[in-house]
mmCIF file of C-alpha atoms and ligand atoms in Angstrom:
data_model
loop_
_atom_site.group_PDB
_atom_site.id
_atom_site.type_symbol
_atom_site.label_atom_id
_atom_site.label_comp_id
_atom_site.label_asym_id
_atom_site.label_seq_id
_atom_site.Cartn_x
_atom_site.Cartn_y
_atom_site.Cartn_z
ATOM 1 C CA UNK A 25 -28.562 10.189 10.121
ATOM 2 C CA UNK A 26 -25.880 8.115 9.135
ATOM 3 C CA UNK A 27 -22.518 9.667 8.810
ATOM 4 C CA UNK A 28 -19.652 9.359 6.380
ATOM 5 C CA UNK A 29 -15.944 10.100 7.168
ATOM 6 C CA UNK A 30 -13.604 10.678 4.204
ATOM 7 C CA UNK A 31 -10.194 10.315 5.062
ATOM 8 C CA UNK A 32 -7.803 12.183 3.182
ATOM 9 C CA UNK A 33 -3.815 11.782 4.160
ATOM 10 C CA UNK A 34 -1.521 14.841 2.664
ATOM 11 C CA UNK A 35 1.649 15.410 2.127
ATOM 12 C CA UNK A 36 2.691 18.793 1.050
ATOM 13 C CA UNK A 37 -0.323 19.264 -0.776
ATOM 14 C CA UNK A 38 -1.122 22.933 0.168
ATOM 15 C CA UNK A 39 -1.617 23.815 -3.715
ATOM 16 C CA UNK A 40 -4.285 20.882 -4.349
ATOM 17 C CA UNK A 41 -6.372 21.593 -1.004
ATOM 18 C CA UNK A 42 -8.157 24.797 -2.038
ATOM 19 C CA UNK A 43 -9.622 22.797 -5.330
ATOM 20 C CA UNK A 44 -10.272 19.695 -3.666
ATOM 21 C CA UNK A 45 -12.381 21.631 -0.747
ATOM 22 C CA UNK A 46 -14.521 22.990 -3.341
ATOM 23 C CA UNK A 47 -15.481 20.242 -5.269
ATOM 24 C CA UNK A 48 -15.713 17.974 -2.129
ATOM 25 C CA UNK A 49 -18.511 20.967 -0.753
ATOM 26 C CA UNK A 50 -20.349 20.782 -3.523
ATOM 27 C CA UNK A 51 -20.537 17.019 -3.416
ATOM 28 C CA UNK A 52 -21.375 17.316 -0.051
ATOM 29 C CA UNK A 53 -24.033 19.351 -0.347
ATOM 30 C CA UNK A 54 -25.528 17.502 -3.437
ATOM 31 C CA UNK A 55 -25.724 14.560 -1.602
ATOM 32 C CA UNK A 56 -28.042 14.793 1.359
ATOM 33 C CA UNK A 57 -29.635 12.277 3.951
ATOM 34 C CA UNK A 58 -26.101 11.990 5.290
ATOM 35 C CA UNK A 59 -23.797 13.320 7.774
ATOM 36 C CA UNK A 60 -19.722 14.260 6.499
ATOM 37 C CA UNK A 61 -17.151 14.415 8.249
ATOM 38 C CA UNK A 62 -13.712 14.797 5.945
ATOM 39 C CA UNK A 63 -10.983 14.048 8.091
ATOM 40 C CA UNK A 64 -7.122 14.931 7.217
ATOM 41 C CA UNK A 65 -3.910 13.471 8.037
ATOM 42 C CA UNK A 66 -1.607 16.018 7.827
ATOM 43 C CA UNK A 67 1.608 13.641 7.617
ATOM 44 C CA UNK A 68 4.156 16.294 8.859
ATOM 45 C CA UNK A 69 3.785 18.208 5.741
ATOM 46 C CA UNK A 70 6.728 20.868 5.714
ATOM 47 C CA UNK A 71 4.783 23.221 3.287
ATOM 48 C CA UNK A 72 1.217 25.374 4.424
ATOM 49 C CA UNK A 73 -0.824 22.130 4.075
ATOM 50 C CA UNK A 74 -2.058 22.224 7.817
ATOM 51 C CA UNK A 75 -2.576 25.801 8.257
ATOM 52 C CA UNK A 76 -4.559 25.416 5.032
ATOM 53 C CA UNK A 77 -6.426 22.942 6.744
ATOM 54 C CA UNK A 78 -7.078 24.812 9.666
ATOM 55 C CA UNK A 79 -8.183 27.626 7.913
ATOM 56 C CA UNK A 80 -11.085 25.411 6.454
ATOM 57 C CA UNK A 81 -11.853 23.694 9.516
ATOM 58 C CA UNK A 82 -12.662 27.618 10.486
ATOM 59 C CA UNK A 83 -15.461 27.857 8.064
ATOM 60 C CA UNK A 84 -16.626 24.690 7.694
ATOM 61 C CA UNK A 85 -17.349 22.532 10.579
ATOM 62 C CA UNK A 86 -16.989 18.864 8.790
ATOM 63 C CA UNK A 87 -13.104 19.123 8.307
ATOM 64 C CA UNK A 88 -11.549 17.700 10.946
ATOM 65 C CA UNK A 89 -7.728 16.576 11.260
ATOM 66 C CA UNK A 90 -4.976 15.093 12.117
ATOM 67 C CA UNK A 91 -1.500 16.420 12.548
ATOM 68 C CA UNK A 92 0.946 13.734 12.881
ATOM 69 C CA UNK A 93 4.456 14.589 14.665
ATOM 70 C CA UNK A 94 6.274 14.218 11.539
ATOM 71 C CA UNK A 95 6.175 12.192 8.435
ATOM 72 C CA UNK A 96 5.233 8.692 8.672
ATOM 73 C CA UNK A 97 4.147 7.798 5.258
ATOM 74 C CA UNK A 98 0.885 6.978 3.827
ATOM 75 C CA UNK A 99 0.216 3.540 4.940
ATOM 76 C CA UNK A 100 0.587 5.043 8.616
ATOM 77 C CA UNK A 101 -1.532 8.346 7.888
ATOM 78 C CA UNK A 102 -4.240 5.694 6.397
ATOM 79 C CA UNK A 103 -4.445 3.612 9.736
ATOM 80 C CA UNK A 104 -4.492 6.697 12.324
ATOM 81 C CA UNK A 105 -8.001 7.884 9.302
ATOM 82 C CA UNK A 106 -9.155 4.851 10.326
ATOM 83 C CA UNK A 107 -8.663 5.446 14.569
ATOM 84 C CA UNK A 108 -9.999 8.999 14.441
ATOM 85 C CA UNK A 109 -12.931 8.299 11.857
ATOM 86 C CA UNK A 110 -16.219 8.841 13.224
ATOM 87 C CA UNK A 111 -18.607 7.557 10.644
ATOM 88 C CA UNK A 112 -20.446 4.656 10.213
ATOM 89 C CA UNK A 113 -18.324 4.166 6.662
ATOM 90 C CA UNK A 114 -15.324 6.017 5.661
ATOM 91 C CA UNK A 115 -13.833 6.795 2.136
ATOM 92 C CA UNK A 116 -10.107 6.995 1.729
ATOM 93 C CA UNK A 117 -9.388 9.744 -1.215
ATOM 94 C CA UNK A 118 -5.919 11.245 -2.035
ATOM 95 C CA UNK A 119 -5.307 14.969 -2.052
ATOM 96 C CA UNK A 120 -4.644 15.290 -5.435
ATOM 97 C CA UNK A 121 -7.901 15.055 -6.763
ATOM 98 C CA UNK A 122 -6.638 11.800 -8.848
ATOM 99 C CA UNK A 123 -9.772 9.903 -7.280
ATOM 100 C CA UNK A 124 -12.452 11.909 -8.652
ATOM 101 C CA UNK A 125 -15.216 13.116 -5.574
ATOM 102 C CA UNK A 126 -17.930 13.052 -7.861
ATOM 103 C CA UNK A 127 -18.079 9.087 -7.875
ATOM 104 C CA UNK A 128 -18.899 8.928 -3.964
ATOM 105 C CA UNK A 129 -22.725 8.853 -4.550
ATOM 106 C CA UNK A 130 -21.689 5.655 -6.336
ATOM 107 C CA UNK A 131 -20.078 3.981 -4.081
ATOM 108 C CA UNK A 132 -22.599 5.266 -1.013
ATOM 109 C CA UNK A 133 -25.500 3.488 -3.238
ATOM 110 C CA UNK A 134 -23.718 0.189 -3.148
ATOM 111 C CA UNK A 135 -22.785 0.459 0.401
ATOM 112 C CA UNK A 136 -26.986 1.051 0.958
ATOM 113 C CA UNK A 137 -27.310 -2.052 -1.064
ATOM 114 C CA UNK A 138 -25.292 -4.101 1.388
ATOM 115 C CA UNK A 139 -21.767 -3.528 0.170
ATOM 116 C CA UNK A 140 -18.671 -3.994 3.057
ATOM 117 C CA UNK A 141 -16.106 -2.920 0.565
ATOM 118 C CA UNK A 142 -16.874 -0.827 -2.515
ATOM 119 C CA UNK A 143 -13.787 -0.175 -4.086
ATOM 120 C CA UNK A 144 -13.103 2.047 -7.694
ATOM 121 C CA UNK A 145 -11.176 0.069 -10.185
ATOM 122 C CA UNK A 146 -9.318 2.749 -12.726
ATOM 123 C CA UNK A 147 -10.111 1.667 -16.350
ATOM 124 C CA UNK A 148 -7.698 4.422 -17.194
ATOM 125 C CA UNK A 149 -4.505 6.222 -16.028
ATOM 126 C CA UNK A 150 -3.722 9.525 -17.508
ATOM 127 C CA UNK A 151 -0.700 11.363 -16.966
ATOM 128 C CA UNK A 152 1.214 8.451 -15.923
ATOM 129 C CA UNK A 153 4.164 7.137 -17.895
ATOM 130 C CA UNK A 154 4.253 3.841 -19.596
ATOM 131 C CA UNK A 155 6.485 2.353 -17.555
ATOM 132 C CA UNK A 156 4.732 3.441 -14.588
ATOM 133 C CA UNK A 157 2.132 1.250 -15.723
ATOM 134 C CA UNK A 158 3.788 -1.592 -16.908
ATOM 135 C CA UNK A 159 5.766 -2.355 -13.388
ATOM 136 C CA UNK A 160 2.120 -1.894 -11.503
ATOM 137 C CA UNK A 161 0.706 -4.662 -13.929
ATOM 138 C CA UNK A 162 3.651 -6.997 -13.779
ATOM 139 C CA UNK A 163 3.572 -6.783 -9.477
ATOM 140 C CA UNK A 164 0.290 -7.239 -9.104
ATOM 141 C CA UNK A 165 0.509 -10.492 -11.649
ATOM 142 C CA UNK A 166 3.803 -11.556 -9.176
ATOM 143 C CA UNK A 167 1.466 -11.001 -6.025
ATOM 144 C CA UNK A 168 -1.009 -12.487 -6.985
ATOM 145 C CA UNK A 169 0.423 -15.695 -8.244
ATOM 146 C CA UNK A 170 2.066 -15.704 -4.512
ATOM 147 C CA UNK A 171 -1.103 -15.877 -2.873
ATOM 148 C CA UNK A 172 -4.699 -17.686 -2.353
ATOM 149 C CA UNK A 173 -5.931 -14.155 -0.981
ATOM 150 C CA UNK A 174 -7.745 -12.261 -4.161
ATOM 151 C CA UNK A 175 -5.939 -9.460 -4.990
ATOM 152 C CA UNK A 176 -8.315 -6.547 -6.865
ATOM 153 C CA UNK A 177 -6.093 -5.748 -9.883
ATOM 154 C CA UNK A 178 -5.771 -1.808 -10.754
ATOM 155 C CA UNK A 179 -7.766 -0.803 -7.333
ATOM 156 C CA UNK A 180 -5.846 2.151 -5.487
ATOM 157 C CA UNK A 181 -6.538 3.454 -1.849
ATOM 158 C CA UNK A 182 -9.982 4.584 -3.093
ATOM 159 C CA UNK A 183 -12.783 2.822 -1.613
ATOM 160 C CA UNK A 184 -15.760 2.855 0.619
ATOM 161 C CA UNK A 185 -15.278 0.615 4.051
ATOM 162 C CA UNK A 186 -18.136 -0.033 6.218
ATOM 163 C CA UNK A 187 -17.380 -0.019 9.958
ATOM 164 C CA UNK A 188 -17.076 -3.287 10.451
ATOM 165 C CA UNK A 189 -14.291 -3.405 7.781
ATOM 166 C CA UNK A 190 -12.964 -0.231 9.797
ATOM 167 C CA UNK A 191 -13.176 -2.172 12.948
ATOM 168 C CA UNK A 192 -11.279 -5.250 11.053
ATOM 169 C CA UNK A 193 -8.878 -3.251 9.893
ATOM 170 C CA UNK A 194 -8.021 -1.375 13.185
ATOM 171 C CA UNK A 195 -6.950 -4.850 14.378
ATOM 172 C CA UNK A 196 -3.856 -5.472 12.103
ATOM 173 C CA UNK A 197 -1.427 -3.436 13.919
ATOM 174 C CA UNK A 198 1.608 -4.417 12.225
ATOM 175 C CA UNK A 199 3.885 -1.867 11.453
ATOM 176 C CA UNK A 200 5.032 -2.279 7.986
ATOM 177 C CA UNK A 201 1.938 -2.436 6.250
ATOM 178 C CA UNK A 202 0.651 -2.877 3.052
ATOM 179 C CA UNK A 203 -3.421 -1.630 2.927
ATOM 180 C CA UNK A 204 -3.946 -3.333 -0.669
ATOM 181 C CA UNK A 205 -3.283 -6.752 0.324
ATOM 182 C CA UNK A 206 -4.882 -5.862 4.051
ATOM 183 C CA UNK A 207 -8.340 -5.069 2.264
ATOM 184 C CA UNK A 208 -8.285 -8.334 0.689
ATOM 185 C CA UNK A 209 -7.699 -10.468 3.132
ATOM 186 C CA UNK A 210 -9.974 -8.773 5.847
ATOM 187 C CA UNK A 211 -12.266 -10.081 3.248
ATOM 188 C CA UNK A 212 -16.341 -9.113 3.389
ATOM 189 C CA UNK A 213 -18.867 -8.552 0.671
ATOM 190 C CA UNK A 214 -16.526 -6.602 -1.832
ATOM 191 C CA UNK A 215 -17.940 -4.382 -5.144
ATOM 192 C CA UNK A 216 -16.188 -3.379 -8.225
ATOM 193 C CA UNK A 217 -16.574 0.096 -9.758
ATOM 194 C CA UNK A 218 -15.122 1.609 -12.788
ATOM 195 C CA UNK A 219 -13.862 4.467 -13.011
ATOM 196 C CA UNK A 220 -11.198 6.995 -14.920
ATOM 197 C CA UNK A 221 -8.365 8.213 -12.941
ATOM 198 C CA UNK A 222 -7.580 11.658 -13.856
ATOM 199 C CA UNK A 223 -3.875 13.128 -13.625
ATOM 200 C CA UNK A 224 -2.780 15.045 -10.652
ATOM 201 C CA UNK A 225 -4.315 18.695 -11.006
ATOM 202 C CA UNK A 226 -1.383 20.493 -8.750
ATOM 203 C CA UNK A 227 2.267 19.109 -7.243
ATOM 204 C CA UNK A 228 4.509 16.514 -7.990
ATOM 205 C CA UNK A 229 3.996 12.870 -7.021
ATOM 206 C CA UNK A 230 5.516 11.483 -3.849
ATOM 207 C CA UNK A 231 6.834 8.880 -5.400
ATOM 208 C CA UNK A 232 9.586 7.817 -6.810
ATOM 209 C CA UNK A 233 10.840 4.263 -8.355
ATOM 210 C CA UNK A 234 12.873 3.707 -4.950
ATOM 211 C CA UNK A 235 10.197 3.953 -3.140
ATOM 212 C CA UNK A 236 7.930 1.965 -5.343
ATOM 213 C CA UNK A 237 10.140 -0.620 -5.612
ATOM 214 C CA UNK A 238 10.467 -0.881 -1.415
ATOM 215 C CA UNK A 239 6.264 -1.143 -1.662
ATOM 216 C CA UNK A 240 6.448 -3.887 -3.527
ATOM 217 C CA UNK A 241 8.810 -5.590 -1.452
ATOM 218 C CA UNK A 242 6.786 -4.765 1.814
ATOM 219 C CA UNK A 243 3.395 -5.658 0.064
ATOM 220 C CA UNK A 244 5.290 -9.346 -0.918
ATOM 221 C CA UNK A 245 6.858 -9.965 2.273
ATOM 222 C CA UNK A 246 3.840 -8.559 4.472
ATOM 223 C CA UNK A 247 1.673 -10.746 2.807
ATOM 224 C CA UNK A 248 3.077 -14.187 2.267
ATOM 225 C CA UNK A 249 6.336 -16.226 3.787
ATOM 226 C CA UNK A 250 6.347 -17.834 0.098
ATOM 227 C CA UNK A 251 9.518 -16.459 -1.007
ATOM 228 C CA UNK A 252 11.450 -18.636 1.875
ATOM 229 C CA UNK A 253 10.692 -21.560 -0.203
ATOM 230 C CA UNK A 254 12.353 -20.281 -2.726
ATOM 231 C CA UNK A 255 15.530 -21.747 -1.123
ATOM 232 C CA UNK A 256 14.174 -25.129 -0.336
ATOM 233 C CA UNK A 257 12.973 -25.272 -4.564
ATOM 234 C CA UNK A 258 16.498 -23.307 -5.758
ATOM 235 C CA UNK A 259 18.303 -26.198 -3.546
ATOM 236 C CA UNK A 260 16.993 -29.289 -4.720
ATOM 237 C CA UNK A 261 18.014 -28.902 -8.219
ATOM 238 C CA UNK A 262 20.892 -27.324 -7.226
ATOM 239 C CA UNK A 263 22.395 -30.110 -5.275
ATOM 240 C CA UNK A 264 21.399 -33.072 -7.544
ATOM 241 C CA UNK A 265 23.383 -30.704 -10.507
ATOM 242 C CA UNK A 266 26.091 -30.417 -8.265
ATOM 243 C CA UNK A 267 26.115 -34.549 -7.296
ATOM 244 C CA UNK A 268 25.743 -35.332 -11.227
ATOM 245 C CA UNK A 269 28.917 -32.902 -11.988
ATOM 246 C CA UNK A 270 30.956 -34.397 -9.350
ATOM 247 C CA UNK A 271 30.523 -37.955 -10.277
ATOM 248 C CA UNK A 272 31.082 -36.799 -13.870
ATOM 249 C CA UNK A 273 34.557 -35.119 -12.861
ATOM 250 C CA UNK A 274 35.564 -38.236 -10.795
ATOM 251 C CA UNK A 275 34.411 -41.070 -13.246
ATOM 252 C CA UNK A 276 36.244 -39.060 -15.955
ATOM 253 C CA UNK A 277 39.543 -38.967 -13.999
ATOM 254 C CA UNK A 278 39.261 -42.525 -13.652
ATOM 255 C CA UNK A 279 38.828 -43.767 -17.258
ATOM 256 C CA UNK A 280 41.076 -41.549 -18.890
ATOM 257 C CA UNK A 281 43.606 -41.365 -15.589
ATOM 258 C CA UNK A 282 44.307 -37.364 -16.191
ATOM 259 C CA UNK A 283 43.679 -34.006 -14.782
ATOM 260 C CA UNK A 284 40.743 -32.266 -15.511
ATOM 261 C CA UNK A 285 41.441 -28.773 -16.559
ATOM 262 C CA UNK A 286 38.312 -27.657 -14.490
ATOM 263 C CA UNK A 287 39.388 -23.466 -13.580
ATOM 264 C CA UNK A 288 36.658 -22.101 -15.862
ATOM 265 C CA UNK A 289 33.723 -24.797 -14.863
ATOM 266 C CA UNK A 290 35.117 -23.923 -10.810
ATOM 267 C CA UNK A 291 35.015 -20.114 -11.812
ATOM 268 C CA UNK A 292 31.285 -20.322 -13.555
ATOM 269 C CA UNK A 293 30.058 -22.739 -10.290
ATOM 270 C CA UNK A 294 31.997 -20.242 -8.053
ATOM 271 C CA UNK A 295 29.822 -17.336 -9.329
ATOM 272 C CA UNK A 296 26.707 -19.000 -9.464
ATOM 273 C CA UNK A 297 26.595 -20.589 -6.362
ATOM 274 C CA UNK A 298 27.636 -17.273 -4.704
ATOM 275 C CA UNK A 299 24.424 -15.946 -6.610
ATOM 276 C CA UNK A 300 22.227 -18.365 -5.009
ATOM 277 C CA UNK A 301 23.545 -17.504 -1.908
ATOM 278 C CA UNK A 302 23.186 -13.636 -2.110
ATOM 279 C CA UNK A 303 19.599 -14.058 -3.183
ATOM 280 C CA UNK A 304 18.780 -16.345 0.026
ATOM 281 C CA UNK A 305 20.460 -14.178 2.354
ATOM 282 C CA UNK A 306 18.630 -11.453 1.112
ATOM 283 C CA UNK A 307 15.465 -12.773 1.274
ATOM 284 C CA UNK A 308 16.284 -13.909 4.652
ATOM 285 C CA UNK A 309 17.521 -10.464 5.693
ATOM 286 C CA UNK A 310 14.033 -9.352 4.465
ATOM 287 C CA UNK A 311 12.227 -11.420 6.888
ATOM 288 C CA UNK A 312 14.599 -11.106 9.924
ATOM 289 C CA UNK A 313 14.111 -7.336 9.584
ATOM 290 C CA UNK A 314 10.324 -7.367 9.231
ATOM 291 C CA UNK A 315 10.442 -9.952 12.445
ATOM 292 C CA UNK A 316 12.516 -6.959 14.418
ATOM 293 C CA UNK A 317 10.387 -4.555 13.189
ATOM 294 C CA UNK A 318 7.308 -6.284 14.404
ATOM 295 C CA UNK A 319 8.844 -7.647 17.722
ATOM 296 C CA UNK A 320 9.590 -3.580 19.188
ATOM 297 C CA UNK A 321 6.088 -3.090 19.235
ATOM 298 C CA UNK A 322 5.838 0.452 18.772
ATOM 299 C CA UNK A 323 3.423 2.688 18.572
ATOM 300 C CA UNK A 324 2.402 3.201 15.145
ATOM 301 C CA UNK A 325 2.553 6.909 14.973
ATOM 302 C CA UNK A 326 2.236 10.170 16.925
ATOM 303 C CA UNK A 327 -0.324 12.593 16.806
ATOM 304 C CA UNK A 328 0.501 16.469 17.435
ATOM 305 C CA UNK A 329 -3.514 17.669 17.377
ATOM 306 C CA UNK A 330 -6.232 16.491 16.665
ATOM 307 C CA UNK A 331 -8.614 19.132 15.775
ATOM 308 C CA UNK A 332 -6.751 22.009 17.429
ATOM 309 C CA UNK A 333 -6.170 20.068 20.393
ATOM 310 C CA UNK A 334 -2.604 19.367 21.634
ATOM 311 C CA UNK A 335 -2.725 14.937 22.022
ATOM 312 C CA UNK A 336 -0.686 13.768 25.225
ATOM 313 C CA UNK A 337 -0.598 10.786 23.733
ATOM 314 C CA UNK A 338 -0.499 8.994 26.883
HETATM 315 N N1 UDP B 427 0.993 10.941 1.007
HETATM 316 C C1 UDP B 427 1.143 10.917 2.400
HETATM 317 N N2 UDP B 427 2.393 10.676 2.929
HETATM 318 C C2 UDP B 427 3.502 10.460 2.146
HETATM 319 C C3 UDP B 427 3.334 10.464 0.728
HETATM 320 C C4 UDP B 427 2.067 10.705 0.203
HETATM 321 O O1 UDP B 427 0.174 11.098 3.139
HETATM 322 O O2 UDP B 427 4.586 10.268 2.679
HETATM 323 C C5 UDP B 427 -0.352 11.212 0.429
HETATM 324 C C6 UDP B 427 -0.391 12.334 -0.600
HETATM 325 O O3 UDP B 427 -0.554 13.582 0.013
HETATM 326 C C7 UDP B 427 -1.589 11.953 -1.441
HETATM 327 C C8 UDP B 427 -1.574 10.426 -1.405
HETATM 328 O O4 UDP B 427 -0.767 10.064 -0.279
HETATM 329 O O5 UDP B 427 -2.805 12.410 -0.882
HETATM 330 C C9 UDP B 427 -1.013 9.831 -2.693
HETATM 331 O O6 UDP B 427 0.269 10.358 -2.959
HETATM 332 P P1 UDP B 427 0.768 10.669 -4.444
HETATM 333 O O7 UDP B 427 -0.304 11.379 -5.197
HETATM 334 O O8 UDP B 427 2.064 11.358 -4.295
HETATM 335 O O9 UDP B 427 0.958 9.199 -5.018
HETATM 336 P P2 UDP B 427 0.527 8.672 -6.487
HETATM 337 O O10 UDP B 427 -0.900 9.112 -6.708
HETATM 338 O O11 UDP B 427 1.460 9.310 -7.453
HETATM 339 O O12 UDP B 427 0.660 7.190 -6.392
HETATM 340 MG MG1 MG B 428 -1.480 10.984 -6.768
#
């Protein structure tokens, strides 16, 4: 029998679990020919999330988990899913019940029809805010113009991988990772499939603009070194302006054999230039750091327990 691990990373989601366990049982037991394994990542959760989880994992044998030694973010919690999952596919999910259970059998089919990577498009996003929406459209439009790589526009983390993908993906180790742009270019036999993403039923969200904002950064830099050229195509123009205004200022001094009174051009080419040269830096800084990041070679996380066991983590 084949199985099927969905991974599921949480974060303080203790009041979600209890309705996502029941309507992931009774899609589990609707669907049969197939093993399930649903597989946690408790990413240091400082609410009841893992005794929660341990309390299900006492009646029902398929939840299994991970207990990470303190937060590590989502990205992280999705790569250790991928190291601990068993099955011969896996299906990321959040906890909040936003990706609906009830469209697995979906994406299973395709998979049995030769799928690598069936992934749900949302046709719809309730309960988010306008401007939510609007920044998510305009970055992916900004990545994608960036990039040969296809990006899947309005795809989340939910999707079914097959183990080959899972074996792919287990290869990019880098540390600061962005999964959306890592699915893509892994690339494989990819299907689209629609679906309606419902609002959170319990919680808050996790995120905030901040920390938005720094994903789109990381998913940009990650992905492509295409921003460094910015400087090379900012300079070009720059310099032949700059060449055009100083022959203009000298030839002028010549022919009419008097000062220019240039404090206000100086001031405006003063504040540009120093502009410019914040921008660059900063795009710099943004690669320097991701090269330090990368060069320490750490770990990628640490596991607590994996199912009740203590991990030595040697
Ligand atoms: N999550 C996590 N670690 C974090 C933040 C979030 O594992 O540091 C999990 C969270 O429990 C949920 C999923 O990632 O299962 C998506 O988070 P959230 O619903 O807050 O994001 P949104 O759906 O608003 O984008
Ligand atoms: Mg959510």
């Amino acid at each position: 029998m084949k199985k099927i691990s969905i991974i599921i990373p949480a974060y303080n989601e203790e009041e979600a679990l209890p309705m996502l366990y029941e309507r992931l049982n009774k899609l589990m037991n609707s669907v049969n020919n197939y093993e399930f394994e649903v597989l946690f990542v408790n990413d240091g959760s400082k609410d009841k999330t893992i005794d929660i989880i341990k309390e299900l994992r006492k009646k029902d044998e398929r939840i299994c988990y991970v207990d990470f030694s303190r937060n590590f973010g989502k990205e992280i919690a999705m790569i250790a899913g991928l190291d601990y999952a068993k099955g011969d596919c896996v299906i990321f999910m959040d906890a909040d019940l936003q990706d609906p259970p009830e469209l697995i059998p979906e994406l299973i089919k395709y998979w049995e029809e030769g799928y690598d990577d069936v992934y749900a498009r949302r046709s719809s996003r309730k309960g988010e805010t306008w401007l939510k929406k609007f920044t998510s459209k305009m970055y992916y439009r900004v990545l994608q113009s960036l990039t040969r790589v296809p990006i899947q526009k309005d795809t989340g983390d939910f999707r079914l991988l097959d183990r080959r993908c899972v074996n792919a993906l287990k290869k990019l180790r880098e540390s600061q990772r962005c999964s959306k742009s890592m699915f893509s270019w892994i690339g494989y036999k990819k299907k689209e499939v629609m679906y309606e993403r419902d609002p959170r039923i319990a919680g808050s969200t996790k995120w905030n603009y901040r920390k938005l904002i720094d994903l789109a950064i990381d998913g940009i830099t990650s992905f492509t070194t295409s921003p460094l050229r910015i400087s090379t195509y900012l300079s070009i123009p720059t310099f032949f302006a700059l060449f055009c205004y100083f022959i203009y200022v000298i030839v002028k001094c010549i022919l009419t054999s008097t000062f220019v009174q240039a404090y206000q051009a100086i001031i405006l080419l003063i504040l540009f230039f120093s502009g410019v040269q914040i921008l660059l830096f900063g795009i710099i800084g943004e690669y320097l750091g991701r090269i330090f990041n990368e060069t320490k070679n750490r770990p990628l996380y640490f596991v607590n327990e994996y199912n009740g066991e203590k991990e030595l983590n040697a």
